[in-house]
Amino acid sequence: MEAYQEFFRIGQYTDTEAMTGCTVILCEDGVTGGVSVRGGSPNTRDTDALKSENNRKFVHGVTLSGGSAFGLAANAGVVDFLEENKIGRDMGITYVPNVVGASLFDLRIGRSDVRPDYQAGRKACEEAFNGQLFQAGNHGAGTGCSVGTVNGVQNAMKGGIGIHTMRHDKLWVTAVIAVNAVGDVFDEEVGKIIAGARKPGESKIGFSEELFLDYYQKEEALFDGNTVIGCVMTNATFPKAKMNKLADLSHNGIARAIRPSHTTYDGDTLFVLGANQIQASFEAVSILAVEAVRQAIIKGTKAAETYGDFLSYQEI
């Protein structure tokens, strides 16, 4: 059993025909949550409740979905599923789950008229409670992901969803990241870009930063339709304000793996969930979180499979 499975359940709904899906992270007993939005084009649900000054004490679920703004509908299915299973704040008359979410743009791959909806959210929850094994690549929120879209989708590559756990003695941090970036994916362990923008007739990949500079006088939104979203889980104990700071620092993992990252055309959003089981220094947890995010991005990219013009790392 993976370390995170003692406190969290992960389930995924995948539509391989429409090339979209959603991923849920559920925590029945409620955990401390935080969030950080660094991209310029986010699609999110209920993130204000996670602000340090607001009253939301615990989170019971996170929904990561494709479908752009339409995909946020999956969150409603998650909320209802948890209520029916008496998970959430006991209000006497019913249980009210605290479920936050974010969506990414995947409408240019597969079918644009089919998006994760209410039923998709419920099905992902059912899979989580059935003990579904996590699948990386073209699954869940990673189904329709792409990277390196600066030179048009016909010259982009396939992204995906990945997971990675970092451990140090009793402390662990797990990151689940859906990789759908306008930029390129850089693997610092091999010192090169492993997926990204291509140019017709050239074998090299990874032109995103170069093309951004070449297009510096073009004001139209040439690169719309991206966003890296994810969730970081840990067994460490922190108050809400520290969880929000941890979410901020976890974005350093995106910055290390995506070039360029946090652009105007990405809605990069990371949630953080703390199970409050052990005491740990904030610095130790943040070091593990950054690396977990970085490696989840690399794993999600490497596990992705080619779809149409979106060539994969495996094929290149």
JSON list of C-alpha atoms in Angstrom, two decimals, residues 84-304:
[
{"chain": "A", "resi": 84, "resn": "GLU", "atom": "CA", "xyz": [-24.74, 10.29, 0.41]},
{"chain": "A", "resi": 85, "resn": "ASN", "atom": "CA", "xyz": [-21.89, 8.51, 2.19]},
{"chain": "A", "resi": 86, "resn": "LYS", "atom": "CA", "xyz": [-22.16, 10.85, 5.21]},
{"chain": "A", "resi": 87, "resn": "ILE", "atom": "CA", "xyz": [-18.80, 12.46, 4.57]},
{"chain": "A", "resi": 88, "resn": "GLY", "atom": "CA", "xyz": [-18.47, 16.13, 5.40]},
{"chain": "A", "resi": 89, "resn": "ARG", "atom": "CA", "xyz": [-19.51, 18.55, 8.12]},
{"chain": "A", "resi": 90, "resn": "ASP", "atom": "CA", "xyz": [-22.34, 17.08, 10.18]},
{"chain": "A", "resi": 91, "resn": "MET", "atom": "CA", "xyz": [-24.96, 19.83, 10.13]},
{"chain": "A", "resi": 92, "resn": "GLY", "atom": "CA", "xyz": [-27.65, 17.77, 11.80]},
{"chain": "A", "resi": 93, "resn": "ILE", "atom": "CA", "xyz": [-29.96, 17.86, 8.79]},
{"chain": "A", "resi": 94, "resn": "THR", "atom": "CA", "xyz": [-27.29, 16.55, 6.39]},
{"chain": "A", "resi": 95, "resn": "TYR", "atom": "CA", "xyz": [-23.56, 16.29, 5.78]},
{"chain": "A", "resi": 96, "resn": "VAL", "atom": "CA", "xyz": [-21.91, 19.11, 3.84]},
{"chain": "A", "resi": 97, "resn": "PRO", "atom": "CA", "xyz": [-18.63, 18.07, 2.16]},
{"chain": "A", "resi": 98, "resn": "ASN", "atom": "CA", "xyz": [-15.98, 20.69, 1.48]},
{"chain": "A", "resi": 99, "resn": "VAL", "atom": "CA", "xyz": [-14.81, 19.94, -2.05]},
{"chain": "A", "resi": 100, "resn": "VAL", "atom": "CA", "xyz": [-12.53, 22.23, -4.04]},
{"chain": "A", "resi": 101, "resn": "GLY", "atom": "CA", "xyz": [-11.52, 21.89, -7.64]},
{"chain": "A", "resi": 102, "resn": "ALA", "atom": "CA", "xyz": [-9.73, 23.11, -10.74]},
{"chain": "A", "resi": 103, "resn": "SER", "atom": "CA", "xyz": [-10.07, 22.33, -14.43]},
{"chain": "A", "resi": 104, "resn": "LEU", "atom": "CA", "xyz": [-7.77, 22.44, -17.43]},
{"chain": "A", "resi": 105, "resn": "PHE", "atom": "CA", "xyz": [-8.43, 23.14, -21.10]},
{"chain": "A", "resi": 106, "resn": "ASP", "atom": "CA", "xyz": [-8.49, 19.99, -23.25]},
{"chain": "A", "resi": 107, "resn": "LEU", "atom": "CA", "xyz": [-11.21, 20.90, -25.76]},
{"chain": "A", "resi": 108, "resn": "ARG", "atom": "CA", "xyz": [-8.88, 20.82, -28.80]},
{"chain": "A", "resi": 109, "resn": "ILE", "atom": "CA", "xyz": [-8.25, 17.11, -28.45]},
{"chain": "A", "resi": 110, "resn": "GLY", "atom": "CA", "xyz": [-10.91, 14.45, -28.92]},
{"chain": "A", "resi": 111, "resn": "ARG", "atom": "CA", "xyz": [-14.48, 15.82, -28.78]},
{"chain": "A", "resi": 112, "resn": "SER", "atom": "CA", "xyz": [-14.93, 19.43, -27.70]},
{"chain": "A", "resi": 113, "resn": "ASP", "atom": "CA", "xyz": [-18.64, 18.94, -26.94]},
{"chain": "A", "resi": 114, "resn": "VAL", "atom": "CA", "xyz": [-18.10, 16.24, -24.29]},
{"chain": "A", "resi": 115, "resn": "ARG", "atom": "CA", "xyz": [-16.71, 17.32, -20.92]},
{"chain": "A", "resi": 116, "resn": "PRO", "atom": "CA", "xyz": [-16.46, 15.81, -17.44]},
{"chain": "A", "resi": 117, "resn": "ASP", "atom": "CA", "xyz": [-19.87, 16.30, -15.83]},
{"chain": "A", "resi": 118, "resn": "TYR", "atom": "CA", "xyz": [-21.83, 15.41, -12.70]},
{"chain": "A", "resi": 119, "resn": "GLN", "atom": "CA", "xyz": [-21.79, 11.69, -13.52]},
{"chain": "A", "resi": 120, "resn": "ALA", "atom": "CA", "xyz": [-18.07, 11.75, -14.27]},
{"chain": "A", "resi": 121, "resn": "GLY", "atom": "CA", "xyz": [-17.40, 13.12, -10.79]},
{"chain": "A", "resi": 122, "resn": "ARG", "atom": "CA", "xyz": [-19.54, 10.42, -9.19]},
{"chain": "A", "resi": 123, "resn": "LYS", "atom": "CA", "xyz": [-17.89, 7.66, -11.21]},
{"chain": "A", "resi": 124, "resn": "ALA", "atom": "CA", "xyz": [-14.42, 8.86, -10.18]},
{"chain": "A", "resi": 125, "resn": "CYS", "atom": "CA", "xyz": [-15.55, 8.71, -6.53]},
{"chain": "A", "resi": 126, "resn": "GLU", "atom": "CA", "xyz": [-16.90, 5.19, -7.01]},
{"chain": "A", "resi": 127, "resn": "GLU", "atom": "CA", "xyz": [-13.55, 4.13, -8.44]},
{"chain": "A", "resi": 128, "resn": "ALA", "atom": "CA", "xyz": [-11.77, 5.70, -5.46]},
{"chain": "A", "resi": 129, "resn": "PHE", "atom": "CA", "xyz": [-13.89, 3.67, -3.03]},
{"chain": "A", "resi": 130, "resn": "ASN", "atom": "CA", "xyz": [-13.46, 0.53, -5.13]},
{"chain": "A", "resi": 131, "resn": "GLY", "atom": "CA", "xyz": [-9.70, 0.76, -4.64]},
{"chain": "A", "resi": 132, "resn": "GLN", "atom": "CA", "xyz": [-8.86, 1.67, -8.24]},
{"chain": "A", "resi": 133, "resn": "LEU", "atom": "CA", "xyz": [-5.12, 1.61, -8.89]},
{"chain": "A", "resi": 134, "resn": "PHE", "atom": "CA", "xyz": [-3.76, 4.96, -10.05]},
{"chain": "A", "resi": 135, "resn": "GLN", "atom": "CA", "xyz": [-2.93, 5.02, -13.75]},
{"chain": "A", "resi": 136, "resn": "ALA", "atom": "CA", "xyz": [-0.56, 7.64, -15.15]},
{"chain": "A", "resi": 137, "resn": "GLY", "atom": "CA", "xyz": [-0.57, 9.21, -18.61]},
{"chain": "A", "resi": 138, "resn": "ASN", "atom": "CA", "xyz": [-3.82, 9.35, -20.62]},
{"chain": "A", "resi": 139, "resn": "HIS", "atom": "CA", "xyz": [-6.12, 8.81, -17.65]},
{"chain": "A", "resi": 140, "resn": "GLY", "atom": "CA", "xyz": [-8.37, 10.96, -15.48]},
{"chain": "A", "resi": 141, "resn": "ALA", "atom": "CA", "xyz": [-7.61, 14.67, -15.72]},
{"chain": "A", "resi": 142, "resn": "GLY", "atom": "CA", "xyz": [-4.58, 13.79, -17.85]},
{"chain": "A", "resi": 143, "resn": "THR", "atom": "CA", "xyz": [-6.56, 12.16, -20.67]},
{"chain": "A", "resi": 144, "resn": "GLY", "atom": "CA", "xyz": [-6.62, 15.19, -22.97]},
{"chain": "A", "resi": 145, "resn": "CYS", "atom": "CA", "xyz": [-3.49, 16.96, -21.76]},
{"chain": "A", "resi": 146, "resn": "SER", "atom": "CA", "xyz": [-0.93, 18.44, -24.15]},
{"chain": "A", "resi": 147, "resn": "VAL", "atom": "CA", "xyz": [2.35, 20.34, -23.85]},
{"chain": "A", "resi": 148, "resn": "GLY", "atom": "CA", "xyz": [4.23, 22.78, -26.05]},
{"chain": "A", "resi": 149, "resn": "THR", "atom": "CA", "xyz": [1.24, 24.36, -27.79]},
{"chain": "A", "resi": 150, "resn": "VAL", "atom": "CA", "xyz": [3.05, 27.59, -28.74]},
{"chain": "A", "resi": 151, "resn": "ASN", "atom": "CA", "xyz": [3.54, 26.50, -32.35]},
{"chain": "A", "resi": 152, "resn": "GLY", "atom": "CA", "xyz": [-0.02, 25.25, -32.78]},
{"chain": "A", "resi": 153, "resn": "VAL", "atom": "CA", "xyz": [-1.62, 22.02, -31.66]},
{"chain": "A", "resi": 154, "resn": "GLN", "atom": "CA", "xyz": [-0.39, 20.24, -34.80]},
{"chain": "A", "resi": 155, "resn": "ASN", "atom": "CA", "xyz": [3.15, 20.74, -33.50]},
{"chain": "A", "resi": 156, "resn": "ALA", "atom": "CA", "xyz": [2.44, 20.08, -29.81]},
{"chain": "A", "resi": 157, "resn": "MET", "atom": "CA", "xyz": [3.01, 16.88, -27.85]},
{"chain": "A", "resi": 158, "resn": "LYS", "atom": "CA", "xyz": [0.94, 14.73, -25.50]},
{"chain": "A", "resi": 159, "resn": "GLY", "atom": "CA", "xyz": [0.84, 15.45, -21.79]},
{"chain": "A", "resi": 160, "resn": "GLY", "atom": "CA", "xyz": [-0.68, 13.30, -19.06]},
{"chain": "A", "resi": 161, "resn": "ILE", "atom": "CA", "xyz": [-1.21, 12.84, -15.34]},
{"chain": "A", "resi": 162, "resn": "GLY", "atom": "CA", "xyz": [1.50, 11.59, -13.02]},
{"chain": "A", "resi": 163, "resn": "ILE", "atom": "CA", "xyz": [2.05, 10.72, -9.37]},
{"chain": "A", "resi": 164, "resn": "HIS", "atom": "CA", "xyz": [5.17, 10.63, -7.21]},
{"chain": "A", "resi": 165, "resn": "THR", "atom": "CA", "xyz": [5.86, 10.14, -3.50]},
{"chain": "A", "resi": 166, "resn": "MET", "atom": "CA", "xyz": [8.87, 11.49, -1.63]},
{"chain": "A", "resi": 167, "resn": "ARG", "atom": "CA", "xyz": [9.76, 10.01, 1.77]},
{"chain": "A", "resi": 168, "resn": "HIS", "atom": "CA", "xyz": [12.12, 10.88, 4.58]},
{"chain": "A", "resi": 169, "resn": "ASP", "atom": "CA", "xyz": [11.89, 8.59, 7.60]},
{"chain": "A", "resi": 170, "resn": "LYS", "atom": "CA", "xyz": [8.24, 8.86, 8.78]},
{"chain": "A", "resi": 171, "resn": "LEU", "atom": "CA", "xyz": [7.50, 11.92, 6.66]},
{"chain": "A", "resi": 172, "resn": "TRP", "atom": "CA", "xyz": [6.01, 11.60, 3.18]},
{"chain": "A", "resi": 173, "resn": "VAL", "atom": "CA", "xyz": [4.68, 13.90, 0.47]},
{"chain": "A", "resi": 174, "resn": "THR", "atom": "CA", "xyz": [2.76, 12.72, -2.60]},
{"chain": "A", "resi": 175, "resn": "ALA", "atom": "CA", "xyz": [1.97, 14.86, -5.66]},
{"chain": "A", "resi": 176, "resn": "VAL", "atom": "CA", "xyz": [-0.63, 14.17, -8.36]},
{"chain": "A", "resi": 177, "resn": "ILE", "atom": "CA", "xyz": [-0.16, 16.51, -11.34]},
{"chain": "A", "resi": 178, "resn": "ALA", "atom": "CA", "xyz": [-2.00, 16.83, -14.67]},
{"chain": "A", "resi": 179, "resn": "VAL", "atom": "CA", "xyz": [0.51, 18.20, -17.18]},
{"chain": "A", "resi": 180, "resn": "ASN", "atom": "CA", "xyz": [-1.19, 20.48, -19.72]},
{"chain": "A", "resi": 181, "resn": "ALA", "atom": "CA", "xyz": [1.32, 23.27, -20.26]},
{"chain": "A", "resi": 182, "resn": "VAL", "atom": "CA", "xyz": [1.81, 25.85, -22.97]},
{"chain": "A", "resi": 183, "resn": "GLY", "atom": "CA", "xyz": [5.54, 25.34, -22.36]},
{"chain": "A", "resi": 184, "resn": "ASP", "atom": "CA", "xyz": [7.97, 22.44, -22.66]},
{"chain": "A", "resi": 185, "resn": "VAL", "atom": "CA", "xyz": [8.74, 19.70, -20.13]},
{"chain": "A", "resi": 186, "resn": "PHE", "atom": "CA", "xyz": [12.34, 19.76, -18.92]},
{"chain": "A", "resi": 187, "resn": "ASP", "atom": "CA", "xyz": [13.88, 16.79, -17.08]},
{"chain": "A", "resi": 188, "resn": "GLU", "atom": "CA", "xyz": [16.77, 18.15, -15.06]},
{"chain": "A", "resi": 189, "resn": "GLU", "atom": "CA", "xyz": [18.07, 14.65, -14.31]},
{"chain": "A", "resi": 190, "resn": "VAL", "atom": "CA", "xyz": [19.00, 14.21, -17.99]},
{"chain": "A", "resi": 191, "resn": "GLY", "atom": "CA", "xyz": [19.44, 17.92, -18.62]},
{"chain": "A", "resi": 192, "resn": "LYS", "atom": "CA", "xyz": [17.13, 18.22, -21.61]},
{"chain": "A", "resi": 193, "resn": "ILE", "atom": "CA", "xyz": [13.57, 18.87, -22.75]},
{"chain": "A", "resi": 194, "resn": "ILE", "atom": "CA", "xyz": [11.66, 15.61, -23.11]},
{"chain": "A", "resi": 195, "resn": "ALA", "atom": "CA", "xyz": [8.40, 16.95, -24.59]},
{"chain": "A", "resi": 196, "resn": "GLY", "atom": "CA", "xyz": [7.25, 20.25, -26.03]},
{"chain": "A", "resi": 197, "resn": "ALA", "atom": "CA", "xyz": [6.79, 22.43, -29.07]},
{"chain": "A", "resi": 198, "resn": "ARG", "atom": "CA", "xyz": [8.04, 21.08, -32.40]},
{"chain": "A", "resi": 199, "resn": "LYS", "atom": "CA", "xyz": [8.85, 22.67, -35.75]},
{"chain": "A", "resi": 200, "resn": "PRO", "atom": "CA", "xyz": [7.84, 20.95, -38.99]},
{"chain": "A", "resi": 201, "resn": "GLY", "atom": "CA", "xyz": [10.75, 19.08, -40.51]},
{"chain": "A", "resi": 202, "resn": "GLU", "atom": "CA", "xyz": [12.99, 19.34, -37.44]},
{"chain": "A", "resi": 203, "resn": "SER", "atom": "CA", "xyz": [13.74, 16.50, -35.07]},
{"chain": "A", "resi": 204, "resn": "LYS", "atom": "CA", "xyz": [14.52, 18.78, -32.14]},
{"chain": "A", "resi": 205, "resn": "ILE", "atom": "CA", "xyz": [11.77, 19.45, -29.61]},
{"chain": "A", "resi": 206, "resn": "GLY", "atom": "CA", "xyz": [11.45, 22.27, -27.11]},
{"chain": "A", "resi": 207, "resn": "PHE", "atom": "CA", "xyz": [11.05, 25.59, -28.92]},
{"chain": "A", "resi": 208, "resn": "SER", "atom": "CA", "xyz": [8.52, 27.21, -26.55]},
{"chain": "A", "resi": 209, "resn": "GLU", "atom": "CA", "xyz": [10.70, 29.87, -24.96]},
{"chain": "A", "resi": 210, "resn": "GLU", "atom": "CA", "xyz": [12.28, 30.69, -28.32]},
{"chain": "A", "resi": 211, "resn": "LEU", "atom": "CA", "xyz": [8.86, 31.06, -29.95]},
{"chain": "A", "resi": 212, "resn": "PHE", "atom": "CA", "xyz": [7.53, 33.23, -27.14]},
{"chain": "A", "resi": 213, "resn": "LEU", "atom": "CA", "xyz": [10.41, 35.60, -27.81]},
{"chain": "A", "resi": 214, "resn": "ASP", "atom": "CA", "xyz": [9.87, 35.47, -31.58]},
{"chain": "A", "resi": 215, "resn": "TYR", "atom": "CA", "xyz": [6.19, 36.34, -31.08]},
{"chain": "A", "resi": 216, "resn": "TYR", "atom": "CA", "xyz": [6.83, 39.16, -28.63]},
{"chain": "A", "resi": 217, "resn": "GLN", "atom": "CA", "xyz": [4.99, 41.74, -30.76]},
{"chain": "A", "resi": 218, "resn": "LYS", "atom": "CA", "xyz": [1.90, 39.63, -31.37]},
{"chain": "A", "resi": 219, "resn": "GLU", "atom": "CA", "xyz": [-0.86, 40.72, -29.03]},
{"chain": "A", "resi": 220, "resn": "GLU", "atom": "CA", "xyz": [-3.45, 38.10, -29.91]},
{"chain": "A", "resi": 221, "resn": "ALA", "atom": "CA", "xyz": [-3.80, 35.10, -27.60]},
{"chain": "A", "resi": 222, "resn": "LEU", "atom": "CA", "xyz": [-1.85, 32.59, -29.66]},
{"chain": "A", "resi": 223, "resn": "PHE", "atom": "CA", "xyz": [-1.39, 30.07, -26.89]},
{"chain": "A", "resi": 224, "resn": "ASP", "atom": "CA", "xyz": [-4.79, 29.70, -25.20]},
{"chain": "A", "resi": 225, "resn": "GLY", "atom": "CA", "xyz": [-5.87, 26.30, -23.90]},
{"chain": "A", "resi": 226, "resn": "ASN", "atom": "CA", "xyz": [-3.47, 24.99, -21.26]},
{"chain": "A", "resi": 227, "resn": "THR", "atom": "CA", "xyz": [-3.01, 24.76, -17.45]},
{"chain": "A", "resi": 228, "resn": "VAL", "atom": "CA", "xyz": [-1.11, 22.51, -15.04]},
{"chain": "A", "resi": 229, "resn": "ILE", "atom": "CA", "xyz": [-3.26, 21.46, -12.07]},
{"chain": "A", "resi": 230, "resn": "GLY", "atom": "CA", "xyz": [-2.57, 19.14, -9.20]},
{"chain": "A", "resi": 231, "resn": "CYS", "atom": "CA", "xyz": [-2.76, 18.17, -5.55]},
{"chain": "A", "resi": 232, "resn": "VAL", "atom": "CA", "xyz": [0.01, 17.67, -3.00]},
{"chain": "A", "resi": 233, "resn": "MET", "atom": "CA", "xyz": [-0.70, 15.43, 0.01]},
{"chain": "A", "resi": 234, "resn": "THR", "atom": "CA", "xyz": [1.35, 14.96, 3.17]},
{"chain": "A", "resi": 235, "resn": "ASN", "atom": "CA", "xyz": [1.06, 13.39, 6.61]},
{"chain": "A", "resi": 236, "resn": "ALA", "atom": "CA", "xyz": [2.60, 16.51, 8.21]},
{"chain": "A", "resi": 237, "resn": "THR", "atom": "CA", "xyz": [0.74, 18.81, 10.60]},
{"chain": "A", "resi": 238, "resn": "PHE", "atom": "CA", "xyz": [0.42, 22.50, 9.74]},
{"chain": "A", "resi": 239, "resn": "PRO", "atom": "CA", "xyz": [-2.14, 25.25, 10.31]},
{"chain": "A", "resi": 240, "resn": "LYS", "atom": "CA", "xyz": [-4.08, 26.57, 7.35]},
{"chain": "A", "resi": 241, "resn": "ALA", "atom": "CA", "xyz": [-1.76, 29.54, 6.75]},
{"chain": "A", "resi": 242, "resn": "LYS", "atom": "CA", "xyz": [1.25, 27.26, 6.47]},
{"chain": "A", "resi": 243, "resn": "MET", "atom": "CA", "xyz": [-0.63, 24.97, 4.08]},
{"chain": "A", "resi": 244, "resn": "ASN", "atom": "CA", "xyz": [-1.24, 27.92, 1.79]},
{"chain": "A", "resi": 245, "resn": "LYS", "atom": "CA", "xyz": [2.45, 28.79, 1.95]},
{"chain": "A", "resi": 246, "resn": "LEU", "atom": "CA", "xyz": [3.31, 25.17, 1.16]},
{"chain": "A", "resi": 247, "resn": "ALA", "atom": "CA", "xyz": [1.06, 25.38, -1.89]},
{"chain": "A", "resi": 248, "resn": "ASP", "atom": "CA", "xyz": [3.01, 28.47, -2.99]},
{"chain": "A", "resi": 249, "resn": "LEU", "atom": "CA", "xyz": [6.35, 26.73, -2.63]},
{"chain": "A", "resi": 250, "resn": "SER", "atom": "CA", "xyz": [5.13, 23.55, -4.32]},
{"chain": "A", "resi": 251, "resn": "HIS", "atom": "CA", "xyz": [4.84, 25.58, -7.53]},
{"chain": "A", "resi": 252, "resn": "ASN", "atom": "CA", "xyz": [8.65, 25.59, -7.60]},
{"chain": "A", "resi": 253, "resn": "GLY", "atom": "CA", "xyz": [8.33, 22.00, -8.82]},
{"chain": "A", "resi": 254, "resn": "ILE", "atom": "CA", "xyz": [6.37, 23.27, -11.82]},
{"chain": "A", "resi": 255, "resn": "ALA", "atom": "CA", "xyz": [8.97, 25.98, -12.44]},
{"chain": "A", "resi": 256, "resn": "ARG", "atom": "CA", "xyz": [11.74, 23.37, -12.42]},
{"chain": "A", "resi": 257, "resn": "ALA", "atom": "CA", "xyz": [9.98, 21.12, -14.91]},
{"chain": "A", "resi": 258, "resn": "ILE", "atom": "CA", "xyz": [8.03, 23.44, -17.25]},
{"chain": "A", "resi": 259, "resn": "ARG", "atom": "CA", "xyz": [9.67, 26.07, -19.51]},
{"chain": "A", "resi": 260, "resn": "PRO", "atom": "CA", "xyz": [8.16, 28.65, -19.45]},
{"chain": "A", "resi": 261, "resn": "SER", "atom": "CA", "xyz": [5.83, 28.10, -16.49]},
{"chain": "A", "resi": 262, "resn": "HIS", "atom": "CA", "xyz": [3.02, 30.12, -14.91]},
{"chain": "A", "resi": 263, "resn": "THR", "atom": "CA", "xyz": [2.33, 32.04, -18.10]},
{"chain": "A", "resi": 264, "resn": "THR", "atom": "CA", "xyz": [-0.62, 34.31, -18.83]},
{"chain": "A", "resi": 265, "resn": "TYR", "atom": "CA", "xyz": [-2.06, 31.44, -20.89]},
{"chain": "A", "resi": 266, "resn": "ASP", "atom": "CA", "xyz": [-1.78, 28.78, -18.14]},
{"chain": "A", "resi": 267, "resn": "GLY", "atom": "CA", "xyz": [-4.04, 28.59, -15.10]},
{"chain": "A", "resi": 268, "resn": "ASP", "atom": "CA", "xyz": [-1.51, 26.70, -12.99]},
{"chain": "A", "resi": 269, "resn": "THR", "atom": "CA", "xyz": [-3.18, 25.73, -9.69]},
{"chain": "A", "resi": 270, "resn": "LEU", "atom": "CA", "xyz": [-1.97, 23.49, -6.87]},
{"chain": "A", "resi": 271, "resn": "PHE", "atom": "CA", "xyz": [-3.95, 22.28, -3.86]},
{"chain": "A", "resi": 272, "resn": "VAL", "atom": "CA", "xyz": [-2.23, 20.99, -0.73]},
{"chain": "A", "resi": 273, "resn": "LEU", "atom": "CA", "xyz": [-3.78, 18.61, 1.82]},
{"chain": "A", "resi": 274, "resn": "GLY", "atom": "CA", "xyz": [-2.27, 17.81, 5.21]},
{"chain": "A", "resi": 275, "resn": "ALA", "atom": "CA", "xyz": [-3.40, 14.74, 7.18]},
{"chain": "A", "resi": 276, "resn": "ASN", "atom": "CA", "xyz": [-2.07, 16.17, 10.49]},
{"chain": "A", "resi": 277, "resn": "GLN", "atom": "CA", "xyz": [-0.43, 12.94, 11.62]},
{"chain": "A", "resi": 278, "resn": "ILE", "atom": "CA", "xyz": [3.16, 13.87, 12.47]},
{"chain": "A", "resi": 279, "resn": "GLN", "atom": "CA", "xyz": [5.17, 16.96, 13.38]},
{"chain": "A", "resi": 280, "resn": "ALA", "atom": "CA", "xyz": [7.70, 18.08, 10.77]},
{"chain": "A", "resi": 281, "resn": "SER", "atom": "CA", "xyz": [9.60, 21.22, 9.92]},
{"chain": "A", "resi": 282, "resn": "PHE", "atom": "CA", "xyz": [8.08, 23.33, 7.19]},
{"chain": "A", "resi": 283, "resn": "GLU", "atom": "CA", "xyz": [11.37, 23.41, 5.30]},
{"chain": "A", "resi": 284, "resn": "ALA", "atom": "CA", "xyz": [11.62, 19.61, 5.21]},
{"chain": "A", "resi": 285, "resn": "VAL", "atom": "CA", "xyz": [8.08, 19.23, 3.88]},
{"chain": "A", "resi": 286, "resn": "SER", "atom": "CA", "xyz": [8.54, 21.96, 1.26]},
{"chain": "A", "resi": 287, "resn": "ILE", "atom": "CA", "xyz": [11.74, 20.33, -0.04]},
{"chain": "A", "resi": 288, "resn": "LEU", "atom": "CA", "xyz": [9.92, 17.02, -0.51]},
{"chain": "A", "resi": 289, "resn": "ALA", "atom": "CA", "xyz": [6.86, 18.74, -2.01]},
{"chain": "A", "resi": 290, "resn": "VAL", "atom": "CA", "xyz": [8.83, 20.56, -4.70]},
{"chain": "A", "resi": 291, "resn": "GLU", "atom": "CA", "xyz": [10.58, 17.38, -5.77]},
{"chain": "A", "resi": 292, "resn": "ALA", "atom": "CA", "xyz": [7.35, 15.35, -5.68]},
{"chain": "A", "resi": 293, "resn": "VAL", "atom": "CA", "xyz": [5.68, 17.86, -8.01]},
{"chain": "A", "resi": 294, "resn": "ARG", "atom": "CA", "xyz": [8.67, 17.90, -10.37]},
{"chain": "A", "resi": 295, "resn": "GLN", "atom": "CA", "xyz": [8.84, 14.13, -10.62]},
{"chain": "A", "resi": 296, "resn": "ALA", "atom": "CA", "xyz": [5.06, 13.74, -10.99]},
{"chain": "A", "resi": 297, "resn": "ILE", "atom": "CA", "xyz": [5.28, 16.04, -14.03]},
{"chain": "A", "resi": 298, "resn": "ILE", "atom": "CA", "xyz": [8.07, 13.96, -15.55]},
{"chain": "A", "resi": 299, "resn": "LYS", "atom": "CA", "xyz": [6.24, 10.69, -14.87]},
{"chain": "A", "resi": 300, "resn": "GLY", "atom": "CA", "xyz": [2.95, 11.98, -16.29]},
{"chain": "A", "resi": 301, "resn": "THR", "atom": "CA", "xyz": [4.70, 13.13, -19.45]},
{"chain": "A", "resi": 302, "resn": "LYS", "atom": "CA", "xyz": [6.63, 9.90, -19.93]},
{"chain": "A", "resi": 303, "resn": "ALA", "atom": "CA", "xyz": [3.51, 7.77, -19.39]},
{"chain": "A", "resi": 304, "resn": "ALA", "atom": "CA", "xyz": [1.42, 9.70, -21.94]}
]
